[in-house]
Coordinates of C-alpha atoms in Angstrom, one line a residue:
X998 CA 172.3 -4.5 -184.2
X999 CA 172.7 -0.8 -185.2
X1000 CA 173.9 -0.1 -188.4
X1001 CA 177.2 1.4 -189.2
X1002 CA 175.8 4.1 -191.2
X1003 CA 173.1 5.0 -188.5
X1004 CA 174.0 8.0 -186.7
X1005 CA 174.6 8.0 -183.1
X1006 CA 171.8 9.7 -181.1
X1007 CA 171.7 11.4 -177.6
X1008 CA 168.4 12.0 -175.6
X1009 CA 167.7 15.5 -174.4
X1010 CA 164.9 14.6 -172.1
X1011 CA 164.4 17.0 -169.2
X1012 CA 164.2 20.6 -169.0
X1013 CA 166.1 20.2 -165.6
X1014 CA 169.3 19.4 -167.6
X1015 CA 169.8 23.5 -167.5
X1016 CA 169.2 23.6 -163.7
X1017 CA 171.1 20.9 -163.0
X1018 CA 174.2 21.8 -164.7
X1019 CA 174.0 25.2 -163.5
X1020 CA 174.3 24.0 -160.1
X1021 CA 177.2 21.8 -160.7
X1022 CA 179.4 24.2 -162.8
X1023 CA 181.2 26.8 -161.2
X1024 CA 181.0 29.2 -164.1
X1025 CA 178.3 30.0 -166.4
X1026 CA 178.2 32.3 -169.6
X1027 CA 175.9 35.1 -169.8
X1028 CA 174.6 33.7 -173.4
X1029 CA 173.9 30.6 -171.4
X1030 CA 172.0 32.2 -168.6
X1031 CA 169.8 34.3 -170.9
X1032 CA 169.0 31.3 -173.3
X1033 CA 168.2 29.1 -170.5
X1034 CA 165.8 31.5 -169.2
X1035 CA 163.6 31.8 -172.6
X1036 CA 163.6 28.1 -173.0
X1037 CA 162.2 27.6 -169.5
X1038 CA 159.8 29.9 -170.1
X1039 CA 158.5 28.6 -173.1
X1040 CA 158.4 25.0 -172.2
X1041 CA 154.7 23.6 -172.1
X1042 CA 154.6 20.1 -174.1
X1043 CA 156.3 17.0 -172.8
X1044 CA 158.5 16.1 -175.8
X1045 CA 161.6 14.0 -176.4
X1046 CA 164.4 15.0 -179.0
X1047 CA 167.1 12.9 -180.3
X1048 CA 170.0 14.7 -181.9
X1049 CA 172.9 13.1 -183.6
X1050 CA 175.9 12.4 -181.6
X1051 CA 179.8 11.8 -182.8
X1052 CA 180.9 8.8 -181.1
X1053 CA 184.7 9.6 -181.8
X1054 CA 184.8 13.1 -180.8
X1055 CA 182.2 12.8 -178.0
X1056 CA 180.4 15.7 -178.9
X1057 CA 177.8 17.0 -181.5
X1058 CA 179.4 18.8 -184.5
X1059 CA 178.0 20.6 -187.7
X1060 CA 175.2 22.2 -185.8
X1061 CA 174.0 26.1 -186.7
X1062 CA 170.5 25.9 -185.5
X1063 CA 169.1 26.2 -182.2
X1064 CA 167.9 23.2 -180.3
X1065 CA 164.3 23.7 -179.4
X1066 CA 162.8 21.5 -176.6
X1067 CA 159.8 21.8 -174.5
X1068 CA 160.0 18.9 -171.7
X1069 CA 158.1 18.6 -168.5
X1070 CA 159.3 15.5 -166.9
X1071 CA 156.9 16.2 -163.8
X1072 CA 153.9 15.9 -166.4
X1073 CA 151.9 12.8 -166.3
X1074 CA 152.0 12.7 -170.0
X1075 CA 156.0 12.5 -170.1
X1076 CA 155.7 8.9 -168.8
X1077 CA 152.4 7.9 -170.9
X1078 CA 154.1 8.8 -174.3
X1079 CA 157.2 10.0 -175.6
X1080 CA 157.3 11.7 -178.9
X1081 CA 160.6 11.2 -180.5
X1082 CA 161.9 13.5 -183.3
X1083 CA 164.8 13.0 -184.8
X1084 CA 167.1 15.6 -186.2
X1085 CA 168.2 15.4 -189.7
X1086 CA 171.8 14.3 -190.3
X1087 CA 172.5 16.9 -192.3
X1088 CA 172.5 19.7 -189.6
X1089 CA 175.7 21.0 -189.1
X1090 CA 176.9 21.3 -185.5
X1091 CA 179.5 23.3 -184.0
X1092 CA 181.3 22.4 -181.1
X1093 CA 182.9 25.0 -178.5
X1094 CA 185.9 24.1 -175.9
X1095 CA 185.0 25.2 -172.3
X1096 CA 187.1 24.5 -168.9
X1097 CA 183.5 23.9 -167.2
X1098 CA 183.3 20.6 -169.4
X1099 CA 185.4 18.6 -167.0
X1100 CA 183.3 19.2 -163.9
X1101 CA 183.4 15.4 -162.8
X1102 CA 186.4 14.0 -161.0
X1103 CA 185.9 10.6 -162.7
X1104 CA 188.3 10.6 -165.3
X1105 CA 186.3 8.0 -167.5
X1106 CA 183.1 10.0 -167.5
X1107 CA 184.2 13.5 -169.2
X1108 CA 181.8 16.0 -170.2
X1109 CA 181.5 16.8 -173.7
X1110 CA 180.8 20.7 -174.3
X1111 CA 178.0 21.4 -176.9
X1112 CA 177.2 24.8 -178.4
X1113 CA 173.9 25.1 -179.8
X1114 CA 173.5 28.6 -181.6
X1115 CA 171.3 30.3 -184.0
X1116 CA 172.2 33.0 -186.4
X1117 CA 169.7 35.5 -184.9
X1118 CA 169.8 34.3 -181.3
X1119 CA 172.2 34.0 -178.4
X1120 CA 173.7 30.5 -177.9
X1121 CA 174.0 28.3 -174.6
X1122 CA 176.4 25.7 -174.0
X1123 CA 176.0 22.3 -171.7
X1124 CA 177.8 19.0 -171.3
X1125 CA 176.9 15.4 -172.3
X1126 CA 178.3 12.3 -170.6
X1127 CA 179.6 9.4 -172.3
X1128 CA 179.3 6.4 -170.0
X1129 CA 181.2 3.8 -172.1
X1130 CA 182.0 1.8 -168.6
X1131 CA 178.5 1.1 -168.1
X1132 CA 177.8 -1.0 -171.0
X1133 CA 178.3 -4.5 -169.2
X1134 CA 176.1 -3.2 -166.4
X1135 CA 173.5 -2.4 -168.9
X1136 CA 173.9 -5.3 -171.3
X1137 CA 171.7 -7.6 -168.7
X1138 CA 168.8 -5.6 -169.9
X1139 CA 165.9 -7.6 -171.7
X1140 CA 166.7 -7.8 -175.4
X1141 CA 163.6 -6.1 -176.4
X1142 CA 164.9 -2.7 -175.5
X1143 CA 168.6 -3.7 -175.7
X1144 CA 169.5 -1.3 -178.6
X1145 CA 167.9 1.5 -177.3
X1146 CA 169.1 0.8 -173.6
X1147 CA 172.4 0.4 -174.7
X1148 CA 172.3 3.8 -176.5
X1149 CA 170.7 5.7 -173.6
X1150 CA 173.3 4.4 -171.4
X1151 CA 176.3 5.2 -173.5
X1152 CA 175.0 8.8 -174.0
X1153 CA 172.5 10.5 -171.7
X1154 CA 172.4 13.8 -170.4
X1155 CA 172.3 13.8 -166.8
X1156 CA 169.0 15.1 -165.6
X1157 CA 168.7 16.1 -161.8
X1158 CA 164.9 14.6 -161.4
X1159 CA 166.4 11.4 -162.5
X1160 CA 162.6 9.9 -163.3
X1161 CA 163.3 9.0 -166.9
X1162 CA 165.5 6.3 -165.8
X1163 CA 164.0 3.7 -163.7
X1164 CA 167.1 1.1 -163.5
X1165 CA 169.0 3.8 -161.7
X1166 CA 166.2 5.4 -159.8
X1167 CA 167.6 5.2 -156.4
X1168 CA 171.2 5.9 -157.2
X1169 CA 169.8 9.2 -159.1
X1170 CA 167.5 10.1 -156.1
X1171 CA 170.3 10.3 -154.1
X1172 CA 172.0 12.4 -156.4
X1173 CA 168.9 14.4 -156.3
X1174 CA 168.8 15.0 -152.6
X1175 CA 172.3 16.2 -152.7
X1176 CA 171.5 18.4 -155.8
X1177 CA 168.9 19.6 -154.3
X1178 CA 170.5 20.9 -151.2
X1179 CA 173.4 22.1 -153.3
X1180 CA 170.9 24.3 -155.3
X1181 CA 169.3 25.2 -152.1
X1182 CA 172.6 26.4 -150.9
X1183 CA 173.4 28.2 -154.2
X1184 CA 169.8 29.7 -154.1
X1185 CA 170.7 30.8 -150.4
X1186 CA 173.7 32.4 -151.5
X1187 CA 172.5 34.0 -154.6
X1188 CA 169.8 35.5 -152.3
X1189 CA 172.0 36.9 -149.6
X1190 CA 174.3 38.2 -152.4
X1191 CA 171.5 40.2 -154.4
X1192 CA 170.1 41.3 -150.8
X1193 CA 174.0 42.5 -150.1
X1194 CA 174.0 44.0 -153.4
X1195 CA 170.5 45.9 -153.2
X1196 CA 171.8 47.5 -149.6
X1197 CA 174.8 48.3 -151.3
X1198 CA 173.6 50.0 -154.3
X1199 CA 170.8 51.6 -151.8
X1200 CA 173.7 52.9 -150.1
X1201 CA 175.7 54.2 -152.6
X1202 CA 172.3 55.9 -154.1
X1203 CA 171.9 57.5 -150.8
X1204 CA 175.8 58.6 -150.5
X1205 CA 175.2 60.0 -154.0
X1206 CA 172.0 61.8 -153.2
X1207 CA 173.6 63.2 -150.2
X1208 CA 176.6 64.5 -152.2
X1209 CA 174.0 66.1 -154.7
X1210 CA 172.4 67.8 -151.6
X1211 CA 175.6 69.1 -150.4
X1212 CA 176.2 70.6 -153.7
X1213 CA 172.5 72.4 -153.5
X1214 CA 173.6 75.6 -151.5
X1215 CA 170.8 76.9 -148.9
X1216 CA 168.6 79.4 -150.3
X1217 CA 170.1 82.5 -149.9
X1218 CA 168.4 85.2 -147.2
X1219 CA 165.4 86.8 -148.4
X1220 CA 165.9 90.7 -148.8
X1221 CA 164.0 93.0 -146.7
X1222 CA 161.9 95.8 -148.7
X1223 CA 161.9 98.9 -147.0
X1224 CA 158.2 100.5 -148.2
X1225 CA 158.3 103.8 -146.3
X1226 CA 160.1 105.3 -143.2
X1227 CA 158.7 105.6 -139.6
X1228 CA 157.3 108.7 -138.0
X1229 CA 159.9 110.9 -136.2
X1230 CA 158.0 113.9 -134.9
X1231 CA 155.9 111.4 -132.3
X1232 CA 155.9 108.3 -130.7
X1233 CA 154.4 105.3 -132.7
X1234 CA 153.8 101.7 -132.1
X1235 CA 155.9 99.2 -134.5
X1236 CA 155.6 95.9 -134.6
X1237 CA 156.0 92.9 -137.0
X1238 CA 153.4 90.6 -138.0
X1239 CA 154.2 86.9 -139.9
X1240 CA 151.9 84.6 -141.5
X1241 CA 152.8 81.2 -142.3
X1242 CA 151.0 78.1 -143.6
X1243 CA 153.3 75.1 -142.0
X1244 CA 151.7 72.3 -144.1
X1245 CA 150.4 69.7 -141.4
X1246 CA 152.0 66.5 -141.2
X1247 CA 148.9 64.6 -142.6
X1248 CA 148.9 66.5 -145.6
X1249 CA 152.8 66.2 -146.5
X1250 CA 152.6 62.7 -148.4
X1251 CA 154.5 61.4 -150.9
X1252 CA 151.4 61.0 -153.3
X1253 CA 151.2 64.5 -153.3
X1254 CA 154.8 65.8 -152.7
X1255 CA 156.3 63.1 -154.5
X1256 CA 159.4 65.3 -155.9
X1257 CA 160.6 66.1 -152.0
X1258 CA 162.7 63.1 -150.4
X1259 CA 160.7 61.2 -147.8
X1260 CA 163.4 61.8 -145.2
X1261 CA 162.5 65.8 -145.9
X1262 CA 159.2 65.3 -145.6
X1263 CA 159.1 63.8 -142.1
X1264 CA 157.4 66.0 -139.4
X1265 CA 160.6 65.9 -136.9
X1266 CA 162.5 67.1 -139.7
X1267 CA 160.3 69.8 -141.0
X1268 CA 159.1 71.1 -137.5
X1269 CA 162.7 72.2 -136.5
X1270 CA 163.2 74.1 -139.9
X1271 CA 160.1 75.6 -139.0
X1272 CA 160.7 76.5 -135.4
X1273 CA 164.1 78.1 -136.7
X1274 CA 162.5 80.0 -139.3
X1275 CA 160.0 81.4 -136.8
X1276 CA 163.0 82.2 -134.4
X1277 CA 165.2 83.6 -137.2
X1278 CA 162.4 86.3 -138.1
X1279 CA 161.2 87.1 -134.5
X1280 CA 158.0 88.6 -135.3
X1281 CA 156.3 90.2 -132.9
X1282 CA 153.0 88.4 -134.0
X1283 CA 152.7 85.1 -135.7
X1284 CA 149.8 83.8 -137.2
X1285 CA 149.9 79.8 -138.3
X1286 CA 147.5 77.7 -140.2
X1287 CA 147.6 74.3 -140.7
X1288 CA 149.1 73.7 -137.5
X1289 CA 148.0 70.1 -135.4
X1290 CA 146.5 70.4 -131.8
X1291 CA 149.1 68.2 -130.2
X1292 CA 152.1 69.9 -131.9
X1293 CA 150.6 73.3 -130.6
X1294 CA 150.5 72.0 -127.1
X1295 CA 153.7 69.6 -127.2
X1296 CA 156.2 71.7 -129.2
X1297 CA 155.3 75.0 -130.8
X1298 CA 154.0 76.6 -127.2
X1299 CA 156.8 75.3 -125.1
X1300 CA 159.1 76.3 -127.5
X1301 CA 158.1 79.7 -128.3
X1302 CA 157.4 80.2 -124.5
X1303 CA 161.1 80.4 -124.2
X1304 CA 161.5 83.2 -126.6
X1305 CA 158.8 85.3 -124.6
X1306 CA 155.8 84.5 -126.7
X1307 CA 152.3 83.3 -125.7
X1308 CA 149.6 82.0 -127.8
X1309 CA 146.2 80.8 -128.6
X1310 CA 144.8 77.9 -130.8
X1311 CA 141.8 76.5 -132.1
X1312 CA 141.3 73.3 -134.0
X1313 CA 138.9 73.0 -137.1
X1314 CA 135.2 72.4 -136.1
X1315 CA 135.4 68.3 -137.0
X1316 CA 137.2 67.9 -133.4
X1317 CA 134.1 68.6 -131.6
X1318 CA 133.1 65.4 -133.1
X1319 CA 135.9 63.5 -132.4
X1320 CA 137.5 61.5 -129.5
X1321 CA 140.5 63.1 -127.5
X1322 CA 143.1 60.6 -129.3
X1323 CA 141.8 61.5 -132.5
X1324 CA 141.1 65.0 -131.7
X1325 CA 145.2 65.7 -131.4
X1326 CA 145.7 65.1 -134.9
X1327 CA 143.2 67.8 -135.9
X1328 CA 144.8 70.9 -137.6
X1329 CA 143.6 74.8 -137.2
X1330 CA 144.9 78.1 -136.5
X1331 CA 147.0 79.6 -133.9
X1332 CA 148.6 83.3 -133.2
X1333 CA 151.6 83.7 -131.1
X1334 CA 152.0 87.1 -129.4
X1335 CA 155.0 88.7 -128.0
X1336 CA 154.4 89.1 -124.2
X1337 CA 156.7 92.0 -123.7
X1338 CA 154.5 94.3 -126.4
X1339 CA 150.9 93.1 -126.1
X1340 CA 148.7 91.6 -123.8
X1341 CA 146.0 89.4 -124.7
X1342 CA 142.4 90.6 -123.7
X1343 CA 140.2 88.1 -125.1
X1344 CA 140.1 85.4 -128.1
X1345 CA 137.1 84.4 -130.4
X1346 CA 136.5 81.8 -132.8
X1347 CA 134.6 82.1 -136.1
X1348 CA 133.0 78.6 -137.2
X1349 CA 131.9 78.8 -140.7
X1350 CA 129.6 75.7 -140.5
X1351 CA 128.0 77.0 -137.4
X1352 CA 127.4 80.3 -139.3
X1353 CA 126.0 78.3 -142.3
X1354 CA 123.3 76.2 -140.2
X1355 CA 122.2 79.7 -139.1
X1356 CA 122.1 81.2 -142.3
X1357 CA 120.2 78.3 -143.6
X1358 CA 116.8 79.5 -144.4
X1359 CA 114.5 80.4 -147.6
X1360 CA 116.0 80.0 -150.8
X1361 CA 119.7 79.6 -149.8
X1362 CA 118.9 76.8 -147.3
X1363 CA 119.8 73.8 -150.0
X1364 CA 123.1 75.3 -151.4
X1365 CA 124.2 76.8 -147.6
X1366 CA 123.3 73.1 -146.0
X1367 CA 125.0 71.2 -148.5
X1368 CA 128.1 73.6 -149.8
X1369 CA 128.9 75.9 -147.1
X1370 CA 128.0 73.8 -143.9
X1371 CA 129.9 70.9 -144.6
X1372 CA 133.1 72.6 -144.8
X1373 CA 134.6 72.8 -141.1
X1374 CA 137.2 75.7 -141.8
X1375 CA 137.6 78.4 -139.1
X1376 CA 138.9 81.6 -138.2
X1377 CA 140.6 82.7 -135.1
X1378 CA 140.6 86.2 -133.5
X1379 CA 142.8 87.8 -131.0
X1380 CA 142.0 91.0 -129.1
X1381 CA 145.1 92.3 -128.1
X1382 CA 146.5 95.9 -126.2
X1383 CA 149.7 97.1 -126.7
X1384 CA 152.1 97.7 -123.7
X1385 CA 154.8 100.3 -123.1
X1386 CA 157.8 98.5 -124.8
X1387 CA 156.1 98.4 -128.0
X1388 CA 157.4 102.2 -128.3
X1389 CA 160.9 101.6 -127.2
X1390 CA 162.2 101.8 -130.5
X1391 CA 165.3 104.3 -132.0
X1392 CA 162.6 106.4 -133.4
X1393 CA 160.4 107.2 -130.2
X1394 CA 163.5 108.5 -128.4
X1395 CA 162.0 106.7 -125.3
X1396 CA 158.7 109.4 -125.0
X1397 CA 155.5 107.6 -124.5
X1398 CA 152.1 108.8 -125.7
X1399 CA 149.7 110.1 -123.7
X1400 CA 147.4 106.9 -124.1
X1401 CA 150.1 104.0 -124.9
X1402 CA 147.4 101.4 -124.6
X1403 CA 145.9 100.9 -128.0
X1404 CA 143.8 98.4 -129.2
X1405 CA 144.7 96.1 -131.9
X1406 CA 142.5 92.7 -133.6
X1407 CA 144.6 90.1 -135.1
X1408 CA 142.6 87.5 -137.1
X1409 CA 143.7 84.8 -139.1
X1410 CA 141.7 82.5 -141.3
X1411 CA 141.9 79.1 -143.5
X1412 CA 139.5 79.4 -146.0
X1413 CA 138.4 76.5 -148.2
X1414 CA 141.1 75.0 -150.7
X1415 CA 139.0 73.7 -153.6
X1416 CA 138.9 75.5 -156.4
X1417 CA 135.4 73.8 -157.3
X1418 CA 134.1 75.6 -154.5
X1419 CA 134.8 79.5 -155.1
X1420 CA 131.4 80.5 -154.0
X1421 CA 131.9 78.6 -150.6
X1422 CA 135.1 80.9 -150.4
X1423 CA 133.4 83.9 -151.1
X1424 CA 130.4 83.2 -148.6
X1425 CA 132.8 82.1 -146.0
X1426 CA 135.3 85.3 -146.5
X1427 CA 131.9 87.5 -146.1
X1428 CA 131.1 85.5 -143.1
X1429 CA 134.4 86.1 -141.5
X1430 CA 134.1 90.0 -142.3
X1431 CA 130.4 90.4 -140.6
X1432 CA 131.4 88.2 -137.6
X1433 CA 134.6 90.5 -137.2
X1434 CA 132.1 93.3 -136.8
X1435 CA 130.2 91.8 -134.1
X1436 CA 133.3 90.9 -132.4
X1437 CA 134.5 94.2 -132.4
X1438 CA 131.3 95.7 -131.1
X1439 CA 131.2 93.0 -128.6
X1440 CA 134.8 93.5 -127.4
X1441 CA 134.6 97.3 -127.3
X1442 CA 131.5 97.2 -125.2
X1443 CA 133.0 94.8 -122.5
X1444 CA 136.6 95.9 -122.7
X1445 CA 136.0 99.9 -123.4
X1446 CA 132.9 100.8 -121.3
X1447 CA 133.8 104.2 -121.6
X1448 CA 133.4 104.0 -125.4
X1449 CA 130.0 103.6 -127.2
X1450 CA 128.6 100.6 -128.2
X1451 CA 128.5 100.6 -131.8
X1452 CA 131.5 101.7 -133.5
X1453 CA 133.1 102.3 -137.1
X1454 CA 134.7 99.0 -138.1
X1455 CA 137.0 101.3 -140.1
X1456 CA 138.2 103.2 -136.9
X1457 CA 139.6 99.9 -135.3
X1458 CA 143.0 98.8 -136.1
X1459 CA 142.7 95.2 -137.7
X1460 CA 145.5 92.8 -139.4
X1461 CA 143.4 90.1 -140.9
X1462 CA 145.8 87.6 -142.6
X1463 CA 145.8 83.8 -143.4
X1464 CA 145.5 81.1 -146.6
X1465 CA 142.3 82.5 -148.4
X1466 CA 143.1 80.0 -151.2
X1467 CA 142.2 82.5 -153.5
X1468 CA 144.2 84.3 -156.6
X1469 CA 144.3 88.1 -156.8
X1470 CA 141.7 88.3 -159.5
X1471 CA 139.0 86.4 -157.5
X1472 CA 136.1 87.3 -155.7
X1473 CA 137.6 86.9 -152.5
X1474 CA 140.3 89.3 -152.7
X1475 CA 137.9 91.6 -154.9
X1476 CA 135.6 91.6 -151.6
X1477 CA 138.4 92.3 -149.2
X1478 CA 140.1 95.0 -151.3
X1479 CA 137.2 97.0 -152.9
X1480 CA 134.8 96.4 -149.9
X1481 CA 131.8 95.0 -152.1
X1482 CA 131.2 92.1 -154.6
X1483 CA 128.2 91.7 -156.9
X1484 CA 125.7 89.2 -156.0
X1485 CA 125.9 88.0 -159.9
X1486 CA 129.8 87.6 -159.8
X1487 CA 130.8 84.4 -161.4
X1488 CA 132.0 82.8 -158.2
X1489 CA 128.6 82.4 -156.9
X1490 CA 128.0 80.1 -159.8
X1491 CA 124.3 81.3 -160.0
X1492 CA 123.8 79.3 -156.9
X1493 CA 121.1 80.7 -154.4
X1494 CA 122.4 82.8 -151.5
X1495 CA 120.4 85.6 -152.0
X1496 CA 118.3 85.4 -148.6
X1497 CA 121.2 85.4 -147.0
X1498 CA 123.6 88.1 -149.0
X1499 CA 120.6 90.7 -149.3
X1500 CA 121.0 91.4 -145.7
X1501 CA 124.2 93.0 -146.4
X1502 CA 123.5 94.8 -149.6
X1503 CA 124.1 98.4 -150.2
X1504 CA 121.5 100.9 -150.2
X1505 CA 121.3 103.4 -153.3
X1506 CA 120.3 106.9 -153.1
X1507 CA 116.7 106.2 -153.5
X1508 CA 117.2 103.7 -150.6
X1509 CA 116.6 100.7 -152.8
X1510 CA 118.9 97.7 -152.4
X1511 CA 121.5 97.7 -154.9
X1512 CA 123.0 94.4 -156.4
X1513 CA 126.1 94.5 -154.3
X1514 CA 127.0 93.2 -150.9
X1515 CA 129.4 95.3 -149.0
X1516 CA 131.7 95.5 -145.9
X1517 CA 132.7 98.9 -144.1
X1518 CA 135.9 97.7 -143.7
X1519 CA 139.0 99.6 -145.5
X1520 CA 141.3 97.0 -146.1
X1521 CA 144.3 96.8 -148.1
X1522 CA 146.9 94.0 -148.8
X1523 CA 150.5 94.6 -147.5
X1524 CA 152.0 92.9 -150.4
X1525 CA 149.6 95.2 -152.9
X1526 CA 150.6 93.7 -156.1
X1527 CA 150.1 95.0 -159.7
X1528 CA 150.1 93.1 -162.9
X1529 CA 153.7 94.1 -163.9
X1530 CA 155.6 93.9 -160.6
X1531 CA 154.4 91.7 -158.0
X1532 CA 156.4 91.8 -154.6
X1533 CA 155.7 88.3 -154.3
X1534 CA 155.2 86.4 -157.2
X1535 CA 153.7 83.2 -155.3
X1536 CA 153.3 82.4 -151.9
X1537 CA 152.5 78.9 -153.0
X1538 CA 155.2 77.0 -154.6
X1539 CA 154.3 73.5 -155.9
X1540 CA 154.8 71.1 -158.7
X1541 CA 151.3 71.8 -160.2
X1542 CA 150.6 75.3 -158.9
X1543 CA 152.4 78.3 -158.1
X1544 CA 150.5 81.0 -157.0
X1545 CA 149.7 83.9 -154.5
X1546 CA 147.0 82.6 -152.1
X1547 CA 148.2 84.0 -148.7
X1548 CA 147.5 87.8 -147.9
X1549 CA 148.0 90.3 -145.2
X1550 CA 145.6 92.6 -144.9
X1551 CA 145.3 95.7 -142.9
X1552 CA 143.4 98.7 -141.9
X1553 CA 144.5 101.8 -144.2
X1554 CA 143.5 104.8 -141.9
X1555 CA 145.1 103.5 -139.0
X1556 CA 148.3 101.6 -139.7
X1557 CA 151.0 101.7 -142.2
X1558 CA 153.3 99.6 -143.8
X1559 CA 157.0 100.3 -143.1
X1560 CA 158.7 97.2 -145.1
X1561 CA 157.9 93.2 -146.1
X1562 CA 159.9 90.6 -146.3
X1563 CA 160.5 89.8 -149.9
X1564 CA 160.3 86.6 -152.2
X1565 CA 162.8 83.7 -152.2
X1566 CA 165.5 84.0 -154.8
X1567 CA 164.2 82.9 -158.2
X1568 CA 167.7 82.2 -159.7
X1569 CA 168.4 79.7 -156.7
X1570 CA 164.9 78.1 -157.5
X1571 CA 165.8 77.9 -161.6
X1572 CA 169.8 77.0 -160.7
X1573 CA 168.9 74.1 -158.3
X1574 CA 166.3 73.0 -160.6
X1575 CA 163.5 73.1 -157.7
X1576 CA 160.1 72.4 -159.0
X1577 CA 158.4 72.6 -155.8
X1578 CA 158.5 72.7 -152.5
X1579 CA 158.5 71.2 -149.8
X1580 CA 162.1 71.0 -150.0
X1581 CA 165.2 69.9 -147.9
X1582 CA 165.8 73.6 -147.1
X1583 CA 162.1 74.6 -147.6
X1584 CA 159.8 73.1 -145.0
X1585 CA 156.5 73.9 -146.1
X1586 CA 154.7 74.5 -149.7
X1587 CA 154.1 78.1 -148.4
X1588 CA 156.2 81.0 -147.9
X1589 CA 156.2 82.9 -144.8
X1590 CA 155.0 86.6 -145.4
X1591 CA 156.7 89.1 -142.7
X1592 CA 155.3 93.0 -142.7
X1593 CA 156.4 95.7 -140.1
X1594 CA 153.4 97.8 -139.3
X1595 CA 153.4 101.5 -137.5
X1596 CA 150.2 101.9 -135.9
X1597 CA 149.0 105.4 -136.1
X1598 CA 149.1 106.8 -132.2
X1599 CA 145.5 109.0 -132.9
X1600 CA 143.7 105.5 -133.6
X1601 CA 141.9 105.7 -130.0
X1602 CA 141.2 109.2 -130.6
X1603 CA 139.7 108.5 -134.0
X1604 CA 137.7 105.5 -132.2
X1605 CA 136.3 108.3 -129.7
X1606 CA 135.2 110.7 -132.2
X1607 CA 133.8 108.0 -134.5
X1608 CA 131.8 106.7 -131.5
X1609 CA 130.4 110.1 -130.6
X1610 CA 129.5 110.9 -133.7
X1611 CA 127.6 107.6 -134.3
X1612 CA 125.8 108.2 -131.4
X1613 CA 124.9 111.9 -132.3
X1614 CA 123.5 110.6 -135.5
X1615 CA 121.2 108.3 -133.6
X1616 CA 120.0 110.6 -131.5

């Protein structure tokens, strides 16, 4: 028999006591949950701990240490050998009174709440069943295990798996099925609640973001900067040109533009804003970059035709190697013109990879083929002719010039983007300028037969705009502005392009080739900037880059700039903490450029005189 002085012991033999009790009890404390997670995560070995139990009070007392157990009844080692460790009798236990201690409906089976706590760790509580009424049924067991069996039957912590008590295995199996079903129902309810809670949080976040978005006022209207006044002494052709990189849909990804909401990056949302911006400025000529083939034919062209525009388009060179389905998503360049003011005579395409293959000879073969030819950027040229309505403005007083049909070449290009290929950018730009010279000669020969074949390109009105992906201090812009660039320029990176560039070298006074390559266009940027006060501080505005890479160049001898569209209000960007575009109020990472030009009415006379002088020199 057990000694009177021997302390009563309760067996804690299964970690599932925590999960089973969680499903049976209706209320759980946060401390119990946190400790339960910590204990379940650390259980690795199958051990049985026996703790002192007070028979009179029916709960543990005088405990101020955490009960640490690591049990796994599903492991074979649990049944092969039990490691019994008796807690010292001098351990102090602390009781806790709780309402969930009476979960059982049987008045003779009452749960005694026990609190195990530590000074430095959070506590948890659960209950022990004292089955005094089951002593008679248990007394029929063998005498060899009478004391332990009697002890186990009297004070046992219910385990939902029911595997450690073989005598009541069937009974607990039924209870296990019920508990498993109840646990499943509980988990299902919790899962549904969490899903509903997540949706509610998402809706609340979306509402909060919408509220924050409405707090951001739309950007103020960009100011118009008047630079000069029109000529009032004689009728002149006045027209506006807009340049805009609209950011192709396949490039507008969350990986690159993570600061922009995903719904504001969607093409259906952005294209409406882009179209609205094009219509609001109502430019006579619109040059677009990064416009997809399918979007040009299915959206922009039909929509702008409603406003009296017509347009030309060409995708990048890679489209030629694709099937019809994939070709639809290749981006390219487009030029729209107002049909009431211009008539399209012919369009021309400049493919840099094709020109690179033709120029790949001699020492420049390797670099030209491996660096320039692999880039499929393009340029698009539209040969336009003015109509009478272009003179119907307030300054002309309704008077037409003697020769109101004036020529105008409009070119847009998208130069390679990678800063590591600055040499490719310079070569592509020079190819574009040299090809423009050939296009002008061809166009005048076919469509102006009364003029001689060779013309001075400086006497032909030209608007050259696009995304050049080059800063104002780069070799590309130096070539465009000054008309020359040294073959030893740093942007060439000491690569071998000599055999191609030497054909365009300038001749010195002693007729020896110099080290500079030149072009004969007299070009200037409409947004001519200085280091102290730039008109546009940036045309590309993203999180990690802000700078001027878009330009509108024009022939200085034949055209004048009357005004330009100013930048987006920097105070609005700073106040609303806009770190980059696109933005719900700005559909692209580029800002549009808008310039008003006045075409010199004597441009055709200058063209005739230049052709006559050239032919005279040849004779």
